[in-house]
Coordinates of C-alpha atoms in Angstrom, one line a residue:
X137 CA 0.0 0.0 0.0
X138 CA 1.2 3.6 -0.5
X139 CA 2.6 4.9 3.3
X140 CA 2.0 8.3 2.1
X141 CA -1.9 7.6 1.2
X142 CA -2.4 6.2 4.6
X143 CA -0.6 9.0 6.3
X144 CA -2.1 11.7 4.0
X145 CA -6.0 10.0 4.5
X146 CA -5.7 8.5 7.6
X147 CA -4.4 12.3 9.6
X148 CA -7.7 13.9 8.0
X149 CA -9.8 11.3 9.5
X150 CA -8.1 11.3 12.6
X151 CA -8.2 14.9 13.2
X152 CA -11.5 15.1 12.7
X153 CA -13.5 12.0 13.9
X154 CA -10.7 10.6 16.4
X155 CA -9.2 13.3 18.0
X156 CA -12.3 14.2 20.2
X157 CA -13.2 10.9 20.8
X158 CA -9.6 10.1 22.6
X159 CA -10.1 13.6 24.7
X160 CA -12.9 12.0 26.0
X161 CA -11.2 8.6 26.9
X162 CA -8.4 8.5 29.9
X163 CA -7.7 4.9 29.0
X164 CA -8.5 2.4 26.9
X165 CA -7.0 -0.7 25.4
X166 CA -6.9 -2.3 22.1
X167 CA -5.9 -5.7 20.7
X168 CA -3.8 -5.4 17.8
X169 CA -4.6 -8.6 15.4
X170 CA -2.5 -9.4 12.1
X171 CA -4.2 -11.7 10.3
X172 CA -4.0 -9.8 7.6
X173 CA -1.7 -9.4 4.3
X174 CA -3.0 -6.0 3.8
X175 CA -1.6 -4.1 6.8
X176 CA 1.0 -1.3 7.9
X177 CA 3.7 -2.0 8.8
X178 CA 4.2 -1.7 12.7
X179 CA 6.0 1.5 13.1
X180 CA 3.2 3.2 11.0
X181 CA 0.5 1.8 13.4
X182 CA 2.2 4.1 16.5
X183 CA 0.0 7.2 15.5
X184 CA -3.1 5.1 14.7
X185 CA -2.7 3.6 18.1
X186 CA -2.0 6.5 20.0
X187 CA -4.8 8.5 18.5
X188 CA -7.4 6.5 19.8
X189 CA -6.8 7.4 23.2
X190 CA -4.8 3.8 23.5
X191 CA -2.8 3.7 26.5
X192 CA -2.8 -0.4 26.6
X193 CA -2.4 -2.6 23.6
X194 CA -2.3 -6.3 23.8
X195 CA -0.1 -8.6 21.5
X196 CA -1.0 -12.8 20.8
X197 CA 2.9 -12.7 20.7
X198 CA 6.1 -10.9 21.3
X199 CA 7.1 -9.6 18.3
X200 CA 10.7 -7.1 18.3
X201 CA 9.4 -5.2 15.5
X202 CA 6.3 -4.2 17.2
X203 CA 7.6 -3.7 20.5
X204 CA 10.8 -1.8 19.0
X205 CA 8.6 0.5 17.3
X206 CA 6.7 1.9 20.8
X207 CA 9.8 2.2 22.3
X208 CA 9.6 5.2 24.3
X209 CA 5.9 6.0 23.5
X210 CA 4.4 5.7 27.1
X211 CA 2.0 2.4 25.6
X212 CA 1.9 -0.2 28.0
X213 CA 1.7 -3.9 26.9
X214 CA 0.1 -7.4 27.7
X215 CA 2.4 -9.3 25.5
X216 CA 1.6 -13.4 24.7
X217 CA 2.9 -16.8 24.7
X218 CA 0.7 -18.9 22.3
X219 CA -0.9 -22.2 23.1
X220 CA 1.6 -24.3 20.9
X221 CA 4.6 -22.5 23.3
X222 CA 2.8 -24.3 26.6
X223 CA 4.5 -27.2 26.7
X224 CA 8.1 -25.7 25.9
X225 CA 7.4 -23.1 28.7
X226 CA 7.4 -25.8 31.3
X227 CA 11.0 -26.0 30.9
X228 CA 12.6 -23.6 33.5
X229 CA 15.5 -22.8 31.4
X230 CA 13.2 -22.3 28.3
X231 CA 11.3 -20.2 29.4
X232 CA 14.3 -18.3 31.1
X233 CA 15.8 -17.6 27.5
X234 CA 12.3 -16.0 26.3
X235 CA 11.8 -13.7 29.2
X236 CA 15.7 -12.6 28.2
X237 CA 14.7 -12.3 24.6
X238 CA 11.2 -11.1 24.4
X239 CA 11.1 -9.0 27.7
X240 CA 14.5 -7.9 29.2
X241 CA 16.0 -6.9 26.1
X242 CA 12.8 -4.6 25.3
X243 CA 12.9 -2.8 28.9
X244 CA 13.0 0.0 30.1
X245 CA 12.4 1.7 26.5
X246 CA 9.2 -0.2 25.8
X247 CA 7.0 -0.6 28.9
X248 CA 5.9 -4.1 29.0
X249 CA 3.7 -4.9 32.3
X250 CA 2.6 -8.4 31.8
X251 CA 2.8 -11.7 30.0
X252 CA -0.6 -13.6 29.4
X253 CA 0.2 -17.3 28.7
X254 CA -2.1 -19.1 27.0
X255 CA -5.4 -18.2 25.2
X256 CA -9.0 -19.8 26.7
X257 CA -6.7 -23.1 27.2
X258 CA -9.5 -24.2 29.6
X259 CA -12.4 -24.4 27.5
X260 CA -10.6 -26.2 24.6
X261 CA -11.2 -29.7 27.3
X262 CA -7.9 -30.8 25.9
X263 CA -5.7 -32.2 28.8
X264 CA -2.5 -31.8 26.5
X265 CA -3.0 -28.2 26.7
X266 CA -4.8 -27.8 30.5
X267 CA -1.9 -29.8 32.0
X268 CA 0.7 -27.6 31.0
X269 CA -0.6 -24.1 31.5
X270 CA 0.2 -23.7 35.0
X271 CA 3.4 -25.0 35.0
X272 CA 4.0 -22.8 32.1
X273 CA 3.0 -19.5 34.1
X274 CA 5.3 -21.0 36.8
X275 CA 8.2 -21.1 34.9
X276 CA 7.7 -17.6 33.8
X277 CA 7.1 -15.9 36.3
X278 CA 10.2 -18.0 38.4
X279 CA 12.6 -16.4 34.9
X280 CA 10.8 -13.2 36.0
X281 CA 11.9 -13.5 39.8
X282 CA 16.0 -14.5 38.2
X283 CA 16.2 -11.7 36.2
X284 CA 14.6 -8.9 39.1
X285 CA 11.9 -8.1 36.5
X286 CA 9.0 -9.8 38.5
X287 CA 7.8 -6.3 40.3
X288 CA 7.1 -5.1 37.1
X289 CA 6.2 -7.5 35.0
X290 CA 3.5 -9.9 36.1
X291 CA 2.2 -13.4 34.5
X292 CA -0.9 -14.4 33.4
X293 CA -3.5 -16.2 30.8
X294 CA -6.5 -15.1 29.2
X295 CA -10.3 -17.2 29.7
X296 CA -13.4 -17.4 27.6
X297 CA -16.5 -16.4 29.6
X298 CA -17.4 -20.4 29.3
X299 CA -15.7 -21.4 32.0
X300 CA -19.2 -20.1 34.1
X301 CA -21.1 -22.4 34.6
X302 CA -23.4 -19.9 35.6
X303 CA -23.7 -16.3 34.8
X304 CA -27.5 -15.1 35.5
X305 CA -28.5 -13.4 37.9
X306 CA -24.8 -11.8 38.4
X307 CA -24.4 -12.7 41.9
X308 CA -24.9 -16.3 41.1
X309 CA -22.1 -16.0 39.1
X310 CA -20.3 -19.4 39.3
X311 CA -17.4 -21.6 37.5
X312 CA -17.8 -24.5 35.8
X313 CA -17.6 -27.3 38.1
X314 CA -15.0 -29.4 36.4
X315 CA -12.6 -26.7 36.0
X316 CA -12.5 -25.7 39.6
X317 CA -9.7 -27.5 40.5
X318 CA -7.2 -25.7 37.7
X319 CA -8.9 -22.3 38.3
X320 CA -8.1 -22.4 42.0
X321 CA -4.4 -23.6 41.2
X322 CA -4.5 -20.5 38.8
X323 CA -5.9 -18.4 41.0
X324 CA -4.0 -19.2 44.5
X325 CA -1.1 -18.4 41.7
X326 CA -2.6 -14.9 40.8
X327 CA -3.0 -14.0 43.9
X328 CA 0.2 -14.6 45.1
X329 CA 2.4 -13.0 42.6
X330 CA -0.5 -10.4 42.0
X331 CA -1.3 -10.8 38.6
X332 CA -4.9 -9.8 36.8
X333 CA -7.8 -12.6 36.1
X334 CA -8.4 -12.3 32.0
X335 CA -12.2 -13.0 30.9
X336 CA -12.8 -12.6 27.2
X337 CA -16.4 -11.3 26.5
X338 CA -18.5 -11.0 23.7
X339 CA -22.5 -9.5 23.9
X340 CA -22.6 -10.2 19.9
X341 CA -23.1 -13.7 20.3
X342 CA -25.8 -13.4 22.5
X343 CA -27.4 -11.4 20.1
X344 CA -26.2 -13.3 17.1
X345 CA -27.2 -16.5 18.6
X346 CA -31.0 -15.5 19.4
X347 CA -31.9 -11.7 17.4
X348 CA -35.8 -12.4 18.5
X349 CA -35.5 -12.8 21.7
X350 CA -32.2 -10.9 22.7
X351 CA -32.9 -7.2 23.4
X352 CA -30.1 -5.1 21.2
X353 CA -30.5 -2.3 23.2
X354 CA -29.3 -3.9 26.1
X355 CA -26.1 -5.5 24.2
X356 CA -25.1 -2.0 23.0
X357 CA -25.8 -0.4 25.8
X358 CA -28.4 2.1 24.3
X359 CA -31.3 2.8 26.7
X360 CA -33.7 0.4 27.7
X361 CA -35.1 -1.0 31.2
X362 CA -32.9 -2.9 32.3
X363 CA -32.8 -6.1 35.2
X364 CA -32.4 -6.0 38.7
X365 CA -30.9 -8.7 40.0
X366 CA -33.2 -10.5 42.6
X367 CA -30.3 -11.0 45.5
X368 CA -28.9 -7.6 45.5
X369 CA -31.3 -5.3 44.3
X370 CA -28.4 -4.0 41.6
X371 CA -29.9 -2.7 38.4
X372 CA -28.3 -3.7 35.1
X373 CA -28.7 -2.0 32.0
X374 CA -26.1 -3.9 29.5
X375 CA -25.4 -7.4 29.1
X376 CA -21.6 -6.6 29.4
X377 CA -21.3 -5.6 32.7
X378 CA -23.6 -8.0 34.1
X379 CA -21.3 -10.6 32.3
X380 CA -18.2 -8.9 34.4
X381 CA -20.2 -9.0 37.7
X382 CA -20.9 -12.9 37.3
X383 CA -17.3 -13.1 37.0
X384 CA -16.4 -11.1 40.3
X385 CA -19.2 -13.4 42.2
X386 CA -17.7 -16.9 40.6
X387 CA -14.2 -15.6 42.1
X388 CA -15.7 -14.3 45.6
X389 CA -17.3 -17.8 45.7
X390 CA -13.6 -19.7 45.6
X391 CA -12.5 -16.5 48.1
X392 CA -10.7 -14.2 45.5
X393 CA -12.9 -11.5 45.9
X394 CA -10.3 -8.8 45.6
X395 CA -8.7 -10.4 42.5
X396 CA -8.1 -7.8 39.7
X397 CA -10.5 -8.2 36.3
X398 CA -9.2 -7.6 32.6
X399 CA -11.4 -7.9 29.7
X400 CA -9.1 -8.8 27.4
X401 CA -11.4 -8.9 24.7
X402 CA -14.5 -7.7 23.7
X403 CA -16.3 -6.1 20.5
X404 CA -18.4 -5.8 17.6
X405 CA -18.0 -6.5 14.1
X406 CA -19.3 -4.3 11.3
X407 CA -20.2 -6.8 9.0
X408 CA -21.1 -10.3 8.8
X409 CA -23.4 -13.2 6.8
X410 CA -26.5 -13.1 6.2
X411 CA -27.0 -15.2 9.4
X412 CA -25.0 -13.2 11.8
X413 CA -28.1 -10.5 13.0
X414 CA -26.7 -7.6 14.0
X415 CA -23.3 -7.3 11.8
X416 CA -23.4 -3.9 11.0
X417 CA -21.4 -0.6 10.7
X418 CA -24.0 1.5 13.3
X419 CA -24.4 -1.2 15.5
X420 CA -20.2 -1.5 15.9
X421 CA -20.1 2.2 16.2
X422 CA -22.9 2.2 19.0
X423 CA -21.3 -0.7 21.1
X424 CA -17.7 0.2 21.2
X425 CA -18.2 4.2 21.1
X426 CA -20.9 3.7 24.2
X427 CA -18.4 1.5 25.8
X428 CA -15.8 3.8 25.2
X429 CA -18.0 6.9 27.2
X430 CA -19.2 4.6 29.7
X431 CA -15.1 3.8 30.2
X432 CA -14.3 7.7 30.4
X433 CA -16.6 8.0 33.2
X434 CA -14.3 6.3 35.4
X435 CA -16.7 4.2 37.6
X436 CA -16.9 0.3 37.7
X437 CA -20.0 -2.2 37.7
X438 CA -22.7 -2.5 39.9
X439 CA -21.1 -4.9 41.7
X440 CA -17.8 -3.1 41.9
X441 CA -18.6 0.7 41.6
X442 CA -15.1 1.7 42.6
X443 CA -13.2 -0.9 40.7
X444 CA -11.2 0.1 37.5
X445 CA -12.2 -1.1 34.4
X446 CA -9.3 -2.4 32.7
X447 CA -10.9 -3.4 29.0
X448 CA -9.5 -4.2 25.7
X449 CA -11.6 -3.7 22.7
X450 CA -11.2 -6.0 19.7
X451 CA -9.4 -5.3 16.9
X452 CA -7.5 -2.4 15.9
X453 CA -8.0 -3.5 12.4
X454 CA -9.5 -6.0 10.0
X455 CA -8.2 -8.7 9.3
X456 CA -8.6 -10.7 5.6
X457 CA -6.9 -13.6 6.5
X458 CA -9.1 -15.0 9.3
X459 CA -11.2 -18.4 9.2
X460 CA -14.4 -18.5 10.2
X461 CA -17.5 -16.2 9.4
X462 CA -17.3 -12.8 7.6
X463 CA -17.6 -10.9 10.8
X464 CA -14.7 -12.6 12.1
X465 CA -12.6 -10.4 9.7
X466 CA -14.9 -7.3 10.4
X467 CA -14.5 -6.3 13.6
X468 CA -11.7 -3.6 13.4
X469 CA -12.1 -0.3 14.1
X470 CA -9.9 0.9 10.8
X471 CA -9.1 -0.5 7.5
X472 CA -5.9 -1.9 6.5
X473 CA -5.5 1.4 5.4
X474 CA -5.8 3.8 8.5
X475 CA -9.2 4.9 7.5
X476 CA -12.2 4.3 10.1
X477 CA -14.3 1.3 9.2
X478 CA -17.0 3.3 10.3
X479 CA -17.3 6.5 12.3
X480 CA -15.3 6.6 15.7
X481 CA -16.7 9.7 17.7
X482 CA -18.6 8.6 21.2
X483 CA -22.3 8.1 19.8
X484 CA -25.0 10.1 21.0
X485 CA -26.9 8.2 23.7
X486 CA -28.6 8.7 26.6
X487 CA -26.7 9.6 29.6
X488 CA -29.4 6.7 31.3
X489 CA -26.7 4.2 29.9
X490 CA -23.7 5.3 31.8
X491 CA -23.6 1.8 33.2
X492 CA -26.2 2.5 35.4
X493 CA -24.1 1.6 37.5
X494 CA -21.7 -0.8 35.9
X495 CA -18.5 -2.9 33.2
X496 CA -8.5 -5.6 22.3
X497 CA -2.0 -3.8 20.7
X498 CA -0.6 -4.9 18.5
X499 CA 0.8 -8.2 17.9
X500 CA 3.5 -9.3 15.7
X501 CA 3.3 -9.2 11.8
X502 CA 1.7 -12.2 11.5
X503 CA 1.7 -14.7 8.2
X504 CA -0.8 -17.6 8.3
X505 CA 2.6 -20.3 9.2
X506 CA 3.8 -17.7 12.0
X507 CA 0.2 -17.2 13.5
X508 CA -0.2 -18.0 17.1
X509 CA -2.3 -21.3 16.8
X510 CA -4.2 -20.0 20.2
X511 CA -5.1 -16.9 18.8
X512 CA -6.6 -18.3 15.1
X513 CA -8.2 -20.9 16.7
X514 CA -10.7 -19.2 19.6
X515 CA -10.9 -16.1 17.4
X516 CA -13.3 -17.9 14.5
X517 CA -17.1 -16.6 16.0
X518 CA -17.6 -20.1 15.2
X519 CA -15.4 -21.5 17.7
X520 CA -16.2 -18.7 20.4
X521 CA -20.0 -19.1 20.1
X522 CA -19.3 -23.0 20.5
X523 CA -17.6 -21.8 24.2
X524 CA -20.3 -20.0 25.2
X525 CA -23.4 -21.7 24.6
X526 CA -24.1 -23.0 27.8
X527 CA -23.4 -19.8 29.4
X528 CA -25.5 -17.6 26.9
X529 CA -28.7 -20.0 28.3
X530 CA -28.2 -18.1 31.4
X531 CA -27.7 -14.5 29.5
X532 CA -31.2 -15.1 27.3
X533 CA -32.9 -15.6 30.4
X534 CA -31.7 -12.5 31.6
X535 CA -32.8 -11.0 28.2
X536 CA -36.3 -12.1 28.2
X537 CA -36.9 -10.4 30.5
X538 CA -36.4 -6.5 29.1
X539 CA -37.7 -7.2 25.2

């Protein structure tokens, strides 16, 4: 592509749809997919990033030309170890030689403040992969401790919202039964070495999954009644932060109430097949530009008013190269050229939906051999609706109840 199109194009647009809408955001994350054989090169992303409002971005990898080129910037990162890397992390002296590589010899000059390893390993139900992820996060964080880096940079890995068992109302909130003896090992691990609890959360595929019954207003957080929730009295006007709420009650139930919650991901795609209701450009602009304002107000969910949201929005750009459905390579908020896939200024809503009291970086330049296997595989829609099925039961009954 011609750099100086996408710089001469892309400032326009950014000066005057983007530049308000990061005023009015103190921090936000992005996840920076590359999927793609159509994109900018890294160092040309820095401005797109950083006009957003981005303070976070998350990678699915490490890679030194991304990392190299926000050197000095002020962008924190969440940087990844891939699913086909578990295994070879559970070799101390493995994983000591990637935390040299990928981390120590990108600090101070890039701020990198955590490593997720691992992407929704647990709801894959593939031992191969479940038996090595602690160990993996283990080793990582023990090559942290040897090189003194530990204290600022933590470990972690990142969960699909299926491991509830039970997400409605949201303080019966609960895991899945069969994965409670992992999640506490991962947990007792988080809380010692102080490390965030990643959920990965997704209203489209409630709505996607049943349009008739599934009120859209309440997934895009536009005005509507809401649900009080029977045990608390807590009023709930989106899907998405009574989704984060069931998620803080499932961790107070095995004691880790104070445990700190990242979405990692969570978005809206602007186009998709004729089967996937609610695909659109206004409907992607109303979900992540109200999530956005709801962000900037700096208060937390019903359950946890005073609790930071930490949230990631998915993607930073399309992506042509990704399997699954057409929305699956749709939900960016540019184009591979820099240009706005649709209109990125906070949308005009209510003030009512300000959570009523509430709750994706860039990765390496990927090629489809270098892709992290993780990251392609629980990124098709088809694959992520799979994982939450059972817990989107719960979320339609919730639903019902404000069509």
């Amino acid at each position: 592509m011609e750099l100086t199109k996408f710089f001469n194009y892309g400032s326009v647009v950014l000066v005057i749809s983007v530049y308000l809408f990061a005023l009015m955001v103190n921090s936000i994350g992005i996840n920076y997919g590359q999927i793609a054989d159509n994109l900018p090169p890294p160092e040309n992303v820095v401005p797109l990033v950083k006009s957003i409002g981005a303070t976070k971005v998350k990678l699915y990898d490490a890679d030194a030309r991304v990392l190299s080129s926000f050197a000095n910037t002020g962008v924190e990162f969440i940087i990844g170890l891939g699913n086909e890397d578990l295994g070879n992390m559970r070799d101390p002296n493995n994983a000591q030689a990637w935390v040299k590589q990928n981390v120590q010899s990108h600090l101070p000059d890039t701020k990198i403040t955590c490593i997720f390893v691992g992407n929704e390993v647990l709801t894959f139900n593939d031992t191969s992969l479940s038996d090595n992820l602690l160990p993996a996060m283990q080793s990582v964080h023990t090559a942290l401790v040897n090189l003194g880096l530990d204290k600022q940079v933590t470990v972690t890995t990142a969960h699909s919202l299926a491991i509830l068992q039970t997400s409605y109302p949201p303080s019966a909130g609960a895991f899945r039964e069969d994965l409670i003896d992992i999640l506490s090992q991962t947990l007792s691990f988080h809380q010692k070495t102080g490390s965030p609890f990643l959920i990965n959360a997704y209203p489209f595929f409630a709505y996607k999954g049943n349009p008739k019954q599934v009120s859209l207003d309440f997934v895009l957080f536009q005005p509507n009644q809401g649900v009080i929730d029977p045990a608390t009295n807590l009023h709930y006007d989106n899907m998405l932060y009574s989704q984060i709420d069931a998620v803080y009650s499932a961790l107070a139930s095995l004691g880790y109430k104070k445990l700190p919650v990242y979405i990692s991901e969570t978005g809206w795609p602007s186009k998709g097949d004729e089967d996937e209701s609610g695909a659109t450009p206004e409907n992607a602009e109303k979900y992540n530009g109200n999530l956005i304002k709801l962000m900037s107000k700096n208060t937390g969910t019903p359950m946890r008013p005073d609790s930071d949201l930490n949230i990631y929005v998915f993607a930073l750009f399309n992506e042509n190269m990704k399997p699954g459905p057409t929305s699956e390579r749709n939900y960016g908020l540019f184009k591979p050229d820099g240009t706005p896939a649709y209109a990125l200024g906070i949308t005009n809503s209510n003030d009512s939906t300000a959570g009523g009291s509430i709750g994706n970086g860039l990765t390496t330049p990927f090629s489809p051999t270098s892709s992290s296997t993780g990251y392609l595989s629980i990124s098709s829609a088809t694959g992520r609706y799979e994982l939450v099925g059972h817990v989107l039961m719960a979320s339609l009954l919730l639903i019902k109840i404000v069509v």
